[in-house]
mmCIF file of C-alpha atoms in Angstrom:
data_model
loop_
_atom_site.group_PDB
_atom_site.id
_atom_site.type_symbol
_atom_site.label_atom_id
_atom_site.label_comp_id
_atom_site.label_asym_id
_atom_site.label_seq_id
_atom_site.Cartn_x
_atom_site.Cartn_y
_atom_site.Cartn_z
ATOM 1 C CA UNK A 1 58.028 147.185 -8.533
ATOM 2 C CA UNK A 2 56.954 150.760 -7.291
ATOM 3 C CA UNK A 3 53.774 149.660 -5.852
ATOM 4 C CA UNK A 4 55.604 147.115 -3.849
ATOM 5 C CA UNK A 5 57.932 148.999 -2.540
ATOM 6 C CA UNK A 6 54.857 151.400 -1.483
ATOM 7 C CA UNK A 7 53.696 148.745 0.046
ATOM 8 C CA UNK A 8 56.689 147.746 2.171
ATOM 9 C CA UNK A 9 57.125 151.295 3.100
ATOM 10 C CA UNK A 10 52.934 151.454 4.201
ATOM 11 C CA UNK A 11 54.350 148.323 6.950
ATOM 12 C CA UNK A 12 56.998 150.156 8.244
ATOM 13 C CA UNK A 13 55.240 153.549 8.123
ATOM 14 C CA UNK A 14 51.959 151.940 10.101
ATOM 15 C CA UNK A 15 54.306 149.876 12.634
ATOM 16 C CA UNK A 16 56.521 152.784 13.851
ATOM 17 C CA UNK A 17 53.117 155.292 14.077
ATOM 18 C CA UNK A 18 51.598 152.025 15.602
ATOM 19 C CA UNK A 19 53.817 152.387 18.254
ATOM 20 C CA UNK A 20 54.810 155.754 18.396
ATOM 21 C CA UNK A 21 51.234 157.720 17.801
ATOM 22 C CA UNK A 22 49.924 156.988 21.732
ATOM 23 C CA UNK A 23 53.037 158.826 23.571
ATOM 24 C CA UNK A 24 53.091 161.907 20.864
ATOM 25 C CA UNK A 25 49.097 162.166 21.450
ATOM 26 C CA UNK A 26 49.865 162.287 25.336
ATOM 27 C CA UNK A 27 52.878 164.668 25.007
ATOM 28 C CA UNK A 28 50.428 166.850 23.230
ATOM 29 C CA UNK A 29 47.646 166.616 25.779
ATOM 30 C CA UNK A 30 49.855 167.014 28.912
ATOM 31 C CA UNK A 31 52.099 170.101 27.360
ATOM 32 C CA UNK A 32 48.728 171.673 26.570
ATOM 33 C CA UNK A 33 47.659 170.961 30.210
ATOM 34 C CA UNK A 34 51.169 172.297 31.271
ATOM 35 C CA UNK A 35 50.961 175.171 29.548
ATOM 36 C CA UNK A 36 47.779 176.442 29.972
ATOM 37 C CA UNK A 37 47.155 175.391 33.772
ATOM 38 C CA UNK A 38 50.779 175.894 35.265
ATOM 39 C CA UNK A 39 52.979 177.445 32.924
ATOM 40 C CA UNK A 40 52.449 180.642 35.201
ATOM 41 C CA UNK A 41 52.964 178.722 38.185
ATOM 42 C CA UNK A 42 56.386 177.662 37.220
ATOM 43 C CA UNK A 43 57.448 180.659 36.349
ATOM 44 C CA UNK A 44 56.339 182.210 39.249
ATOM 45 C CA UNK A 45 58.586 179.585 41.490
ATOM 46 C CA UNK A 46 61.636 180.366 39.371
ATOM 47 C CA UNK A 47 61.026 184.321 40.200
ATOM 48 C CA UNK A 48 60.579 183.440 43.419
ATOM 49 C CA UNK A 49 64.185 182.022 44.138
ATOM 50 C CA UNK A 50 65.561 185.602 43.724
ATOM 51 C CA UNK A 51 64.212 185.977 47.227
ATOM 52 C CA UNK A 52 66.127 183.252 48.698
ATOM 53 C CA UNK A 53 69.680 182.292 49.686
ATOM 54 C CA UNK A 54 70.254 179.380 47.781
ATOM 55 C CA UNK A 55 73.713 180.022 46.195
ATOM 56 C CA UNK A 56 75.267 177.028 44.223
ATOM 57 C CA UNK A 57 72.169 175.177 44.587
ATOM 58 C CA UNK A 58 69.832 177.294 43.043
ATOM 59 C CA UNK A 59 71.701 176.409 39.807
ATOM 60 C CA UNK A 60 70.255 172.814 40.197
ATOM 61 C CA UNK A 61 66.682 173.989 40.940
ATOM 62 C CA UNK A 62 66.792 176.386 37.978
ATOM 63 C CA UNK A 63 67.992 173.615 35.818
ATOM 64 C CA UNK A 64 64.919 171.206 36.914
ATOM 65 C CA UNK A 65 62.485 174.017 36.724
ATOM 66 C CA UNK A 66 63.592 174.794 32.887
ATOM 67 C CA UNK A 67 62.650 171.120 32.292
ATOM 68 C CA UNK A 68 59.099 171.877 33.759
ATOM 69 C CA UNK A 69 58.509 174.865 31.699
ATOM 70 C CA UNK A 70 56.315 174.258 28.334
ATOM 71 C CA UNK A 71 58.292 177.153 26.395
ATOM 72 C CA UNK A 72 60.181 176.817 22.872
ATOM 73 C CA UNK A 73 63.180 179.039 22.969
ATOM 74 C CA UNK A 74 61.441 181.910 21.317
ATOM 75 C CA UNK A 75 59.178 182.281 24.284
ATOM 76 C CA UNK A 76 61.760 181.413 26.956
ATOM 77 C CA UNK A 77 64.139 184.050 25.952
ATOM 78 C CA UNK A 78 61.904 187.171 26.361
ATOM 79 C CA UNK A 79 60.686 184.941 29.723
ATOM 80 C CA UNK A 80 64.240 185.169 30.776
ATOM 81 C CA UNK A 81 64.705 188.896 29.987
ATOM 82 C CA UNK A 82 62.000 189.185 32.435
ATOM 83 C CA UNK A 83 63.720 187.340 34.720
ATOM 84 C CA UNK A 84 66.750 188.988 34.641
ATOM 85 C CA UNK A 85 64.641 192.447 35.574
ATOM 86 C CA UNK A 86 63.572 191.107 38.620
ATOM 87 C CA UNK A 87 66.566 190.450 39.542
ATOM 88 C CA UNK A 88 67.935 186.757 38.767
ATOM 89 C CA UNK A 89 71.158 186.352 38.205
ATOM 90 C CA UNK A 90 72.736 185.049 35.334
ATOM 91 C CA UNK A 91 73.824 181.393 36.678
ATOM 92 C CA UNK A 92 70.780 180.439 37.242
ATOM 93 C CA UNK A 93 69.234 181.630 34.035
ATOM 94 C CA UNK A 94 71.550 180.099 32.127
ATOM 95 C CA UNK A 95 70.598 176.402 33.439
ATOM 96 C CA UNK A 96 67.121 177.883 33.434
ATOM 97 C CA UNK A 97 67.145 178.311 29.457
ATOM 98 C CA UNK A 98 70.106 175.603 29.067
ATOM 99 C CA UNK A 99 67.406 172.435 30.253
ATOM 100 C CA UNK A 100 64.416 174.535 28.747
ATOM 101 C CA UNK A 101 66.229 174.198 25.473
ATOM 102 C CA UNK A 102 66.944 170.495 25.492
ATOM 103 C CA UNK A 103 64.144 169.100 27.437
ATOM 104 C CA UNK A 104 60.001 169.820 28.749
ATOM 105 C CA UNK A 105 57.302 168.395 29.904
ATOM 106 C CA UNK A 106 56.182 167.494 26.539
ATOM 107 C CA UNK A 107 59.049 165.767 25.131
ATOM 108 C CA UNK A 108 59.200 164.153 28.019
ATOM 109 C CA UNK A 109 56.432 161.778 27.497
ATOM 110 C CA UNK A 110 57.594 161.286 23.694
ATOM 111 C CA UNK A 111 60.491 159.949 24.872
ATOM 112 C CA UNK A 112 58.286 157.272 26.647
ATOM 113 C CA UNK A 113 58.472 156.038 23.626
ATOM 114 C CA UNK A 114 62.045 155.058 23.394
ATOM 115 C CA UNK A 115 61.702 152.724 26.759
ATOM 116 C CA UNK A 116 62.748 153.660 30.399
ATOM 117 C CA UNK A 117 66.547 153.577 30.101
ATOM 118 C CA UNK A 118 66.516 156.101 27.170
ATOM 119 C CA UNK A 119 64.084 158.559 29.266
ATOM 120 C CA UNK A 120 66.030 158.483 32.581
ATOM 121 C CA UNK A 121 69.146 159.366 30.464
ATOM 122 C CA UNK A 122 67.632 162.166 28.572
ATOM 123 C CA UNK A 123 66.121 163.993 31.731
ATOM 124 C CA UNK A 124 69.418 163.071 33.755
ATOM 125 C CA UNK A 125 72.132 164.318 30.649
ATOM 126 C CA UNK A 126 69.651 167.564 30.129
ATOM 127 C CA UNK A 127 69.636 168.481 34.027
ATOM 128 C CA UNK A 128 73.263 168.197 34.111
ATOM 129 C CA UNK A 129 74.120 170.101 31.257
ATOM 130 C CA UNK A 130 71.677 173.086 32.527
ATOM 131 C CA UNK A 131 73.211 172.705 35.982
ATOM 132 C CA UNK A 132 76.696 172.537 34.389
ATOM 133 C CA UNK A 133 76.109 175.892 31.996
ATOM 134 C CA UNK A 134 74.908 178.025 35.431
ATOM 135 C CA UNK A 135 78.011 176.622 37.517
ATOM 136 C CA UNK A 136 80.397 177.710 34.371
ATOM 137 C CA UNK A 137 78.725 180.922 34.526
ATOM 138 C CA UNK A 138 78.587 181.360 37.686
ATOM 139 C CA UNK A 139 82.503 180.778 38.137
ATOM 140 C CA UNK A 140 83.777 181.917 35.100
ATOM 141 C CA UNK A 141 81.401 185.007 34.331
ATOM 142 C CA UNK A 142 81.263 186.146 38.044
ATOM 143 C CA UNK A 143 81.577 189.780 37.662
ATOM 144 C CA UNK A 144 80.537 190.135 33.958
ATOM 145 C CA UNK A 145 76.960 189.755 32.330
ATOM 146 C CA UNK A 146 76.597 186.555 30.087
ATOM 147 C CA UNK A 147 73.645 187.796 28.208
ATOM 148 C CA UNK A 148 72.485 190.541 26.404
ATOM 149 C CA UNK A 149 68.427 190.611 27.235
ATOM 150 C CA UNK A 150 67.709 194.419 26.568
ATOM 151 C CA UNK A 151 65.010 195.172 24.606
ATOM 152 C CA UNK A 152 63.053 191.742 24.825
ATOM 153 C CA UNK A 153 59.791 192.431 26.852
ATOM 154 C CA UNK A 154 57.665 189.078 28.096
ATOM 155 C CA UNK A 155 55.518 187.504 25.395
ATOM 156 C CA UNK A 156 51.773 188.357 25.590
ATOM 157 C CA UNK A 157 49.752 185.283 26.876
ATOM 158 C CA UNK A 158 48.132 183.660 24.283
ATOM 159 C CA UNK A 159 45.945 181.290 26.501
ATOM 160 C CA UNK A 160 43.679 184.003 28.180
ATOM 161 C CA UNK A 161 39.975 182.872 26.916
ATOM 162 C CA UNK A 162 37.549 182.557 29.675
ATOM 163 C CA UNK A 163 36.416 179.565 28.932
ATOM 164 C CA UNK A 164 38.635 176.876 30.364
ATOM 165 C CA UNK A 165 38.011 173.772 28.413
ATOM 166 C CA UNK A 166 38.193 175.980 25.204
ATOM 167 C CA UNK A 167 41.320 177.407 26.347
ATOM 168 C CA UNK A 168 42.638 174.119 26.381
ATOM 169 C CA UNK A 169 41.261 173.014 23.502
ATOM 170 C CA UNK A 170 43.080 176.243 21.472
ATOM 171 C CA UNK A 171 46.212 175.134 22.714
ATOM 172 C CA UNK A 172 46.205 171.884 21.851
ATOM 173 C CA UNK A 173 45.159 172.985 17.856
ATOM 174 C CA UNK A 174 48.259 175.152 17.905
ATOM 175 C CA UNK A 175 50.222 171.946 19.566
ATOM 176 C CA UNK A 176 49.299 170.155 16.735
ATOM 177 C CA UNK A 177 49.781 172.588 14.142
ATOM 178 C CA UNK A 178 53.612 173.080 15.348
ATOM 179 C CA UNK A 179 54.341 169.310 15.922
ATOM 180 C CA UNK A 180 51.920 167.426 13.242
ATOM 181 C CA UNK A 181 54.010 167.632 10.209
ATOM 182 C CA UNK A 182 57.364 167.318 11.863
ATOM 183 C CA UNK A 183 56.123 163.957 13.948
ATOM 184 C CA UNK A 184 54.487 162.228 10.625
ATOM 185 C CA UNK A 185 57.508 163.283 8.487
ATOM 186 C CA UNK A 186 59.961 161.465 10.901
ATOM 187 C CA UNK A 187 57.697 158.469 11.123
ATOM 188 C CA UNK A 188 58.346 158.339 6.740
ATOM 189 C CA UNK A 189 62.177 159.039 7.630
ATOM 190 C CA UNK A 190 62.337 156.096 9.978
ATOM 191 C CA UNK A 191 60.042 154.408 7.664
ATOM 192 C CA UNK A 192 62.668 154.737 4.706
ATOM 193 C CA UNK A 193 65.769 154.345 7.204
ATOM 194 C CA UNK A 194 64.195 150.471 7.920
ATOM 195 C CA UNK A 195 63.673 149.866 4.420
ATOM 196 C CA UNK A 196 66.611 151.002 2.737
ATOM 197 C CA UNK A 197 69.208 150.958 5.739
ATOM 198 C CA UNK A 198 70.552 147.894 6.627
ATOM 199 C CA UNK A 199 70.555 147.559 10.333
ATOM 200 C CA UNK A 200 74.801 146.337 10.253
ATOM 201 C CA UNK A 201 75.317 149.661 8.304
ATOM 202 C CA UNK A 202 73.444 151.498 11.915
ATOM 203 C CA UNK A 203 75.258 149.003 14.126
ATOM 204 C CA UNK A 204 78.339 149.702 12.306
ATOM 205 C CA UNK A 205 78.071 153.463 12.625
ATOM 206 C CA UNK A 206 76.378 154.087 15.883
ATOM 207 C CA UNK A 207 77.333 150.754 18.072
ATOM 208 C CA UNK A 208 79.515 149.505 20.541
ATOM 209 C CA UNK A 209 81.534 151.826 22.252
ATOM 210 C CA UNK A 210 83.616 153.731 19.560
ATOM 211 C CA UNK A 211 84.400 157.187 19.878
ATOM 212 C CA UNK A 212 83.496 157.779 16.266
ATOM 213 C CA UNK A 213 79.892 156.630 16.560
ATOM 214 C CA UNK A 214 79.311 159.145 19.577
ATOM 215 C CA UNK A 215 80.825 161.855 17.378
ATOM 216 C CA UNK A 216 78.742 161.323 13.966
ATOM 217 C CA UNK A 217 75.720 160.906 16.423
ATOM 218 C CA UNK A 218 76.714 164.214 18.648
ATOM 219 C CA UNK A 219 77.024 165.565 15.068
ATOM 220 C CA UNK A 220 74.337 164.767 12.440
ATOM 221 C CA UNK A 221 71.763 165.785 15.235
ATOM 222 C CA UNK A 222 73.468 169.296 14.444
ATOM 223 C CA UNK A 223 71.820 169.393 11.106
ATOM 224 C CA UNK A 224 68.753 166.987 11.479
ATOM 225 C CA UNK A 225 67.129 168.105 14.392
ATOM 226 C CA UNK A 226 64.089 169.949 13.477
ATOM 227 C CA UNK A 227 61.246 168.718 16.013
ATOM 228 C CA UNK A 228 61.736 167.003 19.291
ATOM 229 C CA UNK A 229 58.415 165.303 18.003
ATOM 230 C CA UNK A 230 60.033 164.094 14.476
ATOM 231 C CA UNK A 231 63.319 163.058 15.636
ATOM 232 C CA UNK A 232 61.566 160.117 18.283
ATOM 233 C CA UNK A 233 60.780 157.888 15.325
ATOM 234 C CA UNK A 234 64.173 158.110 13.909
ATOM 235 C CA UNK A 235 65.618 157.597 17.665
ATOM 236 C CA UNK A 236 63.130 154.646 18.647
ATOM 237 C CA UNK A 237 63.940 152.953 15.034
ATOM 238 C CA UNK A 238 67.979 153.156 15.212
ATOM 239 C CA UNK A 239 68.397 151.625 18.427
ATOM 240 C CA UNK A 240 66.467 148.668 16.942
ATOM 241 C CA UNK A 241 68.582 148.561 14.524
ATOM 242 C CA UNK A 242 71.982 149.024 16.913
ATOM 243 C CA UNK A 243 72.542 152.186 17.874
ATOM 244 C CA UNK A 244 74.423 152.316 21.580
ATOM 245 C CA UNK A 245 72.545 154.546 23.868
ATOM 246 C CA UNK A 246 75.491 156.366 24.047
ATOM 247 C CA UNK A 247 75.418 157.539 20.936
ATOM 248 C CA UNK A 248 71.542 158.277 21.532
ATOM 249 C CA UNK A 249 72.022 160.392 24.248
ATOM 250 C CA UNK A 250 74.651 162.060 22.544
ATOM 251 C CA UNK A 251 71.876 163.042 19.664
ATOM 252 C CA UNK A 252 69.545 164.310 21.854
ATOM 253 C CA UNK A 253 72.092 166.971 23.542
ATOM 254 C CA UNK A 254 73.128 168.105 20.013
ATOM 255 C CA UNK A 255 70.163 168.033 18.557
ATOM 256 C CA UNK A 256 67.819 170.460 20.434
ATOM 257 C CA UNK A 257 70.557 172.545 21.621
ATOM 258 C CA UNK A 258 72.219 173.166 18.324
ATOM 259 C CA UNK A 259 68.382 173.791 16.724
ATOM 260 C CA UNK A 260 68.568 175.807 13.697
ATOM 261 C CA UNK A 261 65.581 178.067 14.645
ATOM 262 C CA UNK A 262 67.336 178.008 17.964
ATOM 263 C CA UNK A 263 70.757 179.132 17.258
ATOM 264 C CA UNK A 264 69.776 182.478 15.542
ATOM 265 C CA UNK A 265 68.070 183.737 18.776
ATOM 266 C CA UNK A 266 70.999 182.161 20.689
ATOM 267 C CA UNK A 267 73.743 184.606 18.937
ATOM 268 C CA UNK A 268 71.332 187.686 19.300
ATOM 269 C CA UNK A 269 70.916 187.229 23.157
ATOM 270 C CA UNK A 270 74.783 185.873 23.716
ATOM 271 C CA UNK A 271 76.811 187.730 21.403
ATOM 272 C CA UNK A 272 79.464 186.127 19.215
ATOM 273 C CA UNK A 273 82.509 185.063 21.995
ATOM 274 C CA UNK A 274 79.559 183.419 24.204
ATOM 275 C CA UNK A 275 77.485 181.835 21.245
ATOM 276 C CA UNK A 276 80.940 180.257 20.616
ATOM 277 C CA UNK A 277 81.470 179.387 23.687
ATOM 278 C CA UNK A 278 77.880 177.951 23.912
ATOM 279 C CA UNK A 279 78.325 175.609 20.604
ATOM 280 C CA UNK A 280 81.780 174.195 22.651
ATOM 281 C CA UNK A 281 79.923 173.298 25.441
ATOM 282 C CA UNK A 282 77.152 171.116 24.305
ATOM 283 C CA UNK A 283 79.525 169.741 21.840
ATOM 284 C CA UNK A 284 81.855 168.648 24.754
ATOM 285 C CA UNK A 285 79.107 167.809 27.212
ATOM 286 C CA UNK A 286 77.200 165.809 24.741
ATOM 287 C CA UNK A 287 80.489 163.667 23.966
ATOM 288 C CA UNK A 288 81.093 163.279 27.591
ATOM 289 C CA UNK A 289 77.906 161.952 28.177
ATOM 290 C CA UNK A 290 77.975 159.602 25.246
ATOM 291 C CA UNK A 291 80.936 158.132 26.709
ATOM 292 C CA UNK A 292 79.745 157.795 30.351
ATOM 293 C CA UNK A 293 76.422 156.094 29.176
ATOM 294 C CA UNK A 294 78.131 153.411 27.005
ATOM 295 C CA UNK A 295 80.289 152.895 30.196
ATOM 296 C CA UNK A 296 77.563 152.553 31.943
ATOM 297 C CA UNK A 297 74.912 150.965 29.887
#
């Protein structure tokens, strides 16, 4: 009995990495790329707009240039602080570190994985909400400062050997070291979802276009989110099995925004009223978008 059930869990393990293992070995490679070849570069564009007039539309180009940049949200908060000293205001580094938080390069191409419709959604609903935090801010916290980025100096650059291809090549170890066990352990979740989750039970909970699917998406990506790496699997394997794309795109707003690792450095750099205010927002956004997409789709 046990060693069958090993065995039917080996077929759905091997068929989801099957699929799967290609677009997180590519994420890998190109963040690694990203990161050590034009991290700097990006960074440098996004100082660069404090020197222009771009007013309300800056917001937009800070929000797409937070999607380019390869940092967690432990490097892009001292980043930011940086930022801030040389003079950016606070609208545009809150869609700056709004879309850094929910999308990059990276995760970009692990979404590949999830088919076409599911990756124009995610980089669409992640520059929105960025654009959408720095036009809140920038109306609603006009004469006040949103953040609190005192004392946070910009991380040391870890990618400095002289050697370029082993520069590369130390990057990508690290890559792997941060995203290895989370990817394999949500190929075994999916794995175990397909086995022992009947695919009416997913339907039932995540399809059509019921507000209560979008919410217990929007929600259990609150808790379960640990990896953008590990939760791909579990994605890619519940819309097989019925999940609307609503109620996807609703998990992948929650998810990395509400982060656990995420949310401690969150409250430190907004304060209590504006960490609040924070957790509202993606909430709300996320079920907006749900909505809209199952309208849509």
């Amino acid at each position: 009995m046990l060693r069958r059930e090993l065995i039917y869990l080996w077929y759905y393990f091997s068929v989801q990495l099957e699929q799967i293992f290609p677009y997180w070995i590519a994420g890998m490679v190109i963040g690694s790329a990203i990161s050590v070849f034009l991290k700097g570069k990006i960074h440098d564009a996004f100082r660069s707009l404090g020197e222009k007039r771009l007013g309300v539309l800056g917001i937009a180009v800070a929000s797409a240039l937070g999607i380019a940049s390869p940092l967690c949200m432990y490097g892009t908060i001292p980043i930011a602080a940086s930022f801030s000293k040389g003079g950016i205001k606070d609208d545009w580094l809150a869609a700056f570190m709004m879309s850094s938080i929910l999308l990059n390069p990276q995760l970009i191409i692990y979404s590949a994985a999830l088919g076409q419709t599911a990756l124009l959604i995610r980089v669409i609903a992640c520059f929105l909400c960025g654009t959408g935090a720095g036009l809140l801010v920038r109306f609603f916290f006009k004469n006040q400062s949103f953040f609190r980025l005192t004392g946070f100096e910009e991380p040391k650059n870890r990618d400095t050997d002289p050697n370029i291809a082993l520069r590369f090549l130390k990057n990508l170890v690290r890559n792997f070291k941060a995203t290895g066990l989370y990817f394999f352990t949500g190929v075994l979740l999916s794995a175990l979802f397909q086995r022992y989750v009947p695919a009416e039970a997913m339907t039932a909970l995540f399809g059509g276009n019921e507000a209560l699917g979008i919410l217990m998406a929007a929600t259990i990506g609150v808790p379960l989110y640990a990896c953008g790496g590990g939760t791909i699997p579990l994605l890619q394997g519940w819309l097989m099995d019925g999940m609307s794309m609503g109620s996807a795109a609703a998990f992948m707003v929650t998810g990395p925004a509400t982060k656990i690792t995420n949310l401690g450095a969150l409250k430190i750099v907004l304060g209590l009223k504006n960490f609040i205010l924070y957790l509202a927002y993606v909430m709300l956004f996320s079920l907006l978008t749900g909505y809209i997409v199952n309208w849509i789709v």
